Amino acid sequence: MEFQTVLFIALAVLVMATLYSAVGHGGGSGYLAVLAIASIAPEQMRPTALILNVVVSSIATWKFSASGTFRKELFLPLICASIPASFVGGIIEIPSQIYKPVVGLVLLYAAFRLFIPIQGNEQTKKPVLFLVLLAGATIGIFSGVIGVGGGIFLSPLILLLGWTTARQTAAITAPFILVNSVAALGGIATDSSTIPVEFGFIVPLTIAVVVGGFIGSSFGSKKLGHQGLRATLGVVLFIAASKMFITFNSSPNELSADAIKYQE
C-alpha cells in the first residue's frame, strides 16, 4: 500500500480515536468507516478495527477509572455473558456480500446515535440480572461478528433502561469494549490460526490511535463530547455506510488496487 494512503488512513483513525474516546468508546465503528472508505478488504477490516479498539479502550479505561463512576456490580455480569459470546462471534466469518450491508447498517445506526444523543438521568434503577446477562450475550456475539467492541450498542441501552447516568455509562463502556475486543480477536485467531493484519500497516495506525486516545479520553473524562463534533463524525459514518451498500454486490475477490497490494 502506498505511503500516502497509509498516512491518510492513520490521520483519519487518529480523528476517530480522539472523538470516540472522549465519550468512553474505542471507536470500532469509526475505524470500520475509515477502512471502508479506503477500500480495505472485509476480512482485514474486522481484526484491524478490533486491534485499534483494544488500544484506545485501554487508554479510555485508565482515564475514566479515575472519575469514580465505575459500576462494578453492573459491569461484572455484563462481561461474564459478553466475553464468551464475543469469542464465538470472532470465530464466525460471514461472506463479504453479507458482511458489507450488515456493517453498513451498523454504521448507519452509529451515525444516528451521534446525531441524536440520549441523555442519562441522575437517578438510576437497579438492573434485573437476567436482562443484564441477556444484553451482554447479545451485544457480545454481534460485536464479535462485526468487529466492534459493542459500545455503540451498550451505551444507549443502559441509558434508556435507566441503569446508569451518562458519566457512569462512559466509565463502564470503555472496559466493556476492551474485554470484548480482546475476546473477539481470540476467536478470530482460533478460527484462522492467526490474526490477518499486516505489521507495516497496523503499526502507524496504532501510533495514531494512541495519540488520539490520550487526547480524547483526557478531555472526555472531565467533560463529555461536544455535539458539533459528534454530528461531524455522524456524517463520516453515513458516507462510509453508503459506500458499503453501494459495493456489497461486488465479488469477495474484487478488491481495489491498494487492497491487493496490501494482501501481497
Tab-separated table of N, CA and C in Angstrom, residues 22-86:
chain	number	residue	atom	x	y	z
A	22	ALA	N	-13.433	10.372	23.717
A	22	ALA	CA	-13.960	11.455	24.547
A	22	ALA	C	-15.253	11.059	25.243
A	23	VAL	N	-15.954	10.050	24.705
A	23	VAL	CA	-17.185	9.575	25.343
A	23	VAL	C	-17.030	8.138	25.842
A	24	GLY	N	-15.769	7.686	26.013
A	24	GLY	CA	-15.509	6.381	26.585
A	24	GLY	C	-15.616	5.220	25.619
A	25	HIS	N	-15.624	5.486	24.306
A	25	HIS	CA	-15.733	4.422	23.311
A	25	HIS	C	-14.372	4.118	22.688
A	26	GLY	N	-14.241	2.901	22.144
A	26	GLY	CA	-12.991	2.517	21.498
A	26	GLY	C	-12.879	3.018	20.077
A	27	GLY	N	-14.022	3.227	19.413
A	27	GLY	CA	-14.021	3.764	18.055
A	27	GLY	C	-14.142	2.733	16.966
A	28	GLY	N	-14.562	1.495	17.302
A	28	GLY	CA	-14.626	0.426	16.311
A	28	GLY	C	-15.430	0.772	15.075
A	29	SER	N	-16.615	1.353	15.253
A	29	SER	CA	-17.438	1.706	14.094
A	29	SER	C	-16.766	2.798	13.264
A	30	GLY	N	-16.056	3.715	13.918
A	30	GLY	CA	-15.333	4.755	13.196
A	30	GLY	C	-14.190	4.189	12.373
A	31	TYR	N	-13.454	3.212	12.926
A	31	TYR	CA	-12.356	2.595	12.183
A	31	TYR	C	-12.900	1.785	11.008
A	32	LEU	N	-14.017	1.101	11.215
A	32	LEU	CA	-14.640	0.379	10.105
A	32	LEU	C	-15.031	1.342	8.993
A	33	ALA	N	-15.518	2.533	9.381
A	33	ALA	CA	-15.895	3.539	8.392
A	33	ALA	C	-14.687	3.978	7.577
A	34	VAL	N	-13.582	4.263	8.251
A	34	VAL	CA	-12.360	4.687	7.559
A	34	VAL	C	-11.858	3.590	6.628
A	35	LEU	N	-11.832	2.351	7.109
A	35	LEU	CA	-11.337	1.235	6.312
A	35	LEU	C	-12.242	0.965	5.115
A	36	ALA	N	-13.550	1.179	5.303
A	36	ALA	CA	-14.491	1.006	4.192
A	36	ALA	C	-14.244	2.049	3.109
A	37	ILE	N	-14.059	3.296	3.522
A	37	ILE	CA	-13.793	4.375	2.566
A	37	ILE	C	-12.475	4.135	1.829
A	38	ALA	N	-11.497	3.543	2.533
A	38	ALA	CA	-10.186	3.268	1.931
A	38	ALA	C	-10.172	1.970	1.126
A	39	SER	N	-11.320	1.282	1.044
A	39	SER	CA	-11.462	0.043	0.259
A	39	SER	C	-10.562	-1.088	0.736
A	40	ILE	N	-10.386	-1.190	2.061
A	40	ILE	CA	-9.656	-2.318	2.630
A	40	ILE	C	-10.551	-3.558	2.566
A	41	ALA	N	-9.967	-4.704	2.299
A	41	ALA	CA	-10.721	-5.947	2.159
A	41	ALA	C	-11.489	-6.255	3.448
A	42	PRO	N	-12.739	-6.743	3.340
A	42	PRO	CA	-13.571	-7.027	4.523
A	42	PRO	C	-12.911	-7.947	5.536
A	43	GLU	N	-12.173	-8.973	5.066
A	43	GLU	CA	-11.544	-9.905	6.001
A	43	GLU	C	-10.436	-9.260	6.817
A	44	GLN	N	-9.951	-8.095	6.358
A	44	GLN	CA	-8.913	-7.377	7.098
A	44	GLN	C	-9.500	-6.260	7.953
A	45	MET	N	-10.705	-5.823	7.594
A	45	MET	CA	-11.332	-4.729	8.337
A	45	MET	C	-11.598	-5.115	9.790
A	46	ARG	N	-12.146	-6.299	9.997
A	46	ARG	CA	-12.580	-6.695	11.336
A	46	ARG	C	-11.419	-6.786	12.331
A	47	PRO	N	-10.335	-7.547	12.053
A	47	PRO	CA	-9.241	-7.602	13.030
A	47	PRO	C	-8.526	-6.266	13.222
A	48	THR	N	-8.425	-5.474	12.139
A	48	THR	CA	-7.769	-4.168	12.261
A	48	THR	C	-8.551	-3.262	13.201
A	49	ALA	N	-9.875	-3.200	13.017
A	49	ALA	CA	-10.715	-2.364	13.877
A	49	ALA	C	-10.658	-2.838	15.322
A	50	LEU	N	-10.626	-4.141	15.534
A	50	LEU	CA	-10.593	-4.679	16.899
A	50	LEU	C	-9.273	-4.366	17.598
A	51	ILE	N	-8.162	-4.476	16.877
A	51	ILE	CA	-6.859	-4.149	17.471
A	51	ILE	C	-6.815	-2.685	17.893
A	52	LEU	N	-7.270	-1.799	17.015
A	52	LEU	CA	-7.292	-0.377	17.348
A	52	LEU	C	-8.245	-0.114	18.519
A	53	ASN	N	-9.339	-0.861	18.566
A	53	ASN	CA	-10.281	-0.779	19.679
A	53	ASN	C	-9.603	-1.087	21.006
A	54	VAL	N	-8.804	-2.150	21.015
A	54	VAL	CA	-8.110	-2.567	22.234
A	54	VAL	C	-7.200	-1.453	22.738
A	55	VAL	N	-6.471	-0.850	21.817
A	55	VAL	CA	-5.530	0.212	22.194
A	55	VAL	C	-6.256	1.403	22.809
A	56	VAL	N	-7.274	1.911	22.105
A	56	VAL	CA	-7.965	3.121	22.561
A	56	VAL	C	-8.801	2.859	23.810
A	57	SER	N	-9.496	1.732	23.858
A	57	SER	CA	-10.317	1.447	25.035
A	57	SER	C	-9.460	1.202	26.276
A	58	SER	N	-8.225	0.721	26.091
A	58	SER	CA	-7.305	0.579	27.232
A	58	SER	C	-6.976	1.947	27.831
A	59	ILE	N	-6.701	2.900	26.941
A	59	ILE	CA	-6.399	4.259	27.406
A	59	ILE	C	-7.624	4.882	28.065
A	60	ALA	N	-8.792	4.726	27.418
A	60	ALA	CA	-10.023	5.290	27.970
A	60	ALA	C	-10.377	4.667	29.308
A	61	THR	N	-10.149	3.367	29.453
A	61	THR	CA	-10.410	2.686	30.729
A	61	THR	C	-9.556	3.285	31.830
A	62	TRP	N	-8.296	3.503	31.537
A	62	TRP	CA	-7.380	4.085	32.515
A	62	TRP	C	-7.811	5.505	32.892
A	63	LYS	N	-8.130	6.307	31.885
A	63	LYS	CA	-8.500	7.698	32.146
A	63	LYS	C	-9.814	7.813	32.922
A	64	PHE	N	-10.834	7.039	32.506
A	64	PHE	CA	-12.142	7.140	33.148
A	64	PHE	C	-12.184	6.453	34.504
A	65	SER	N	-11.202	5.569	34.785
A	65	SER	CA	-11.195	4.884	36.080
A	65	SER	C	-10.983	5.853	37.239
A	66	ALA	N	-10.365	6.988	36.926
A	66	ALA	CA	-10.122	7.984	37.971
A	66	ALA	C	-11.332	8.856	38.256
A	67	SER	N	-12.400	8.688	37.474
A	67	SER	CA	-13.581	9.547	37.644
A	67	SER	C	-14.459	9.115	38.813
A	68	GLY	N	-14.247	7.899	39.332
A	68	GLY	CA	-15.021	7.418	40.481
A	68	GLY	C	-16.457	7.065	40.157
A	69	THR	N	-16.778	6.786	38.880
A	69	THR	CA	-18.161	6.498	38.486
A	69	THR	C	-18.340	5.071	37.978
A	70	PHE	N	-17.326	4.225	38.174
A	70	PHE	CA	-17.395	2.856	37.666
A	70	PHE	C	-18.374	2.019	38.491
A	71	ARG	N	-19.257	1.262	37.807
A	71	ARG	CA	-20.272	0.433	38.460
A	71	ARG	C	-19.889	-1.042	38.321
A	72	LYS	N	-19.132	-1.561	39.297
A	72	LYS	CA	-18.653	-2.941	39.216
A	72	LYS	C	-19.792	-3.950	39.241
A	73	GLU	N	-20.850	-3.671	40.013
A	73	GLU	CA	-21.958	-4.623	40.137
A	73	GLU	C	-22.742	-4.783	38.840
A	74	LEU	N	-22.646	-3.828	37.936
A	74	LEU	CA	-23.269	-3.935	36.618
A	74	LEU	C	-22.289	-4.474	35.595
A	75	PHE	N	-21.051	-4.059	35.700
A	75	PHE	CA	-20.032	-4.431	34.732
A	75	PHE	C	-19.731	-5.936	34.735
A	76	LEU	N	-19.601	-6.528	35.911
A	76	LEU	CA	-19.190	-7.929	36.011
A	76	LEU	C	-20.175	-8.896	35.345
A	77	PRO	N	-21.481	-8.818	35.630
A	77	PRO	CA	-22.388	-9.733	34.919
A	77	PRO	C	-22.458	-9.455	33.412
A	78	LEU	N	-22.282	-8.194	33.022
A	78	LEU	CA	-22.275	-7.874	31.589
A	78	LEU	C	-21.155	-8.616	30.866
A	79	ILE	N	-19.945	-8.550	31.402
A	79	ILE	CA	-18.812	-9.166	30.704
A	79	ILE	C	-18.785	-10.679	30.881
A	80	CYS	N	-19.382	-11.195	31.965
A	80	CYS	CA	-19.461	-12.648	32.124
A	80	CYS	C	-20.256	-13.270	30.977
A	81	ALA	N	-21.247	-12.545	30.494
A	81	ALA	CA	-22.045	-13.029	29.364
A	81	ALA	C	-21.436	-12.626	28.027
A	82	SER	N	-20.840	-11.433	27.954
A	82	SER	CA	-20.389	-10.918	26.660
A	82	SER	C	-19.057	-11.502	26.194
A	83	ILE	N	-18.151	-11.819	27.111
A	83	ILE	CA	-16.828	-12.310	26.700
A	83	ILE	C	-16.915	-13.626	25.926
A	84	PRO	N	-17.571	-14.671	26.468
A	84	PRO	CA	-17.674	-15.901	25.653
A	84	PRO	C	-18.467	-15.696	24.368
A	85	ALA	N	-19.497	-14.843	24.419
A	85	ALA	CA	-20.292	-14.583	23.219
A	85	ALA	C	-19.447	-13.867	22.165
A	86	SER	N	-18.622	-12.940	22.586
A	86	SER	CA	-17.761	-12.201	21.663
A	86	SER	C	-16.711	-13.122	21.047
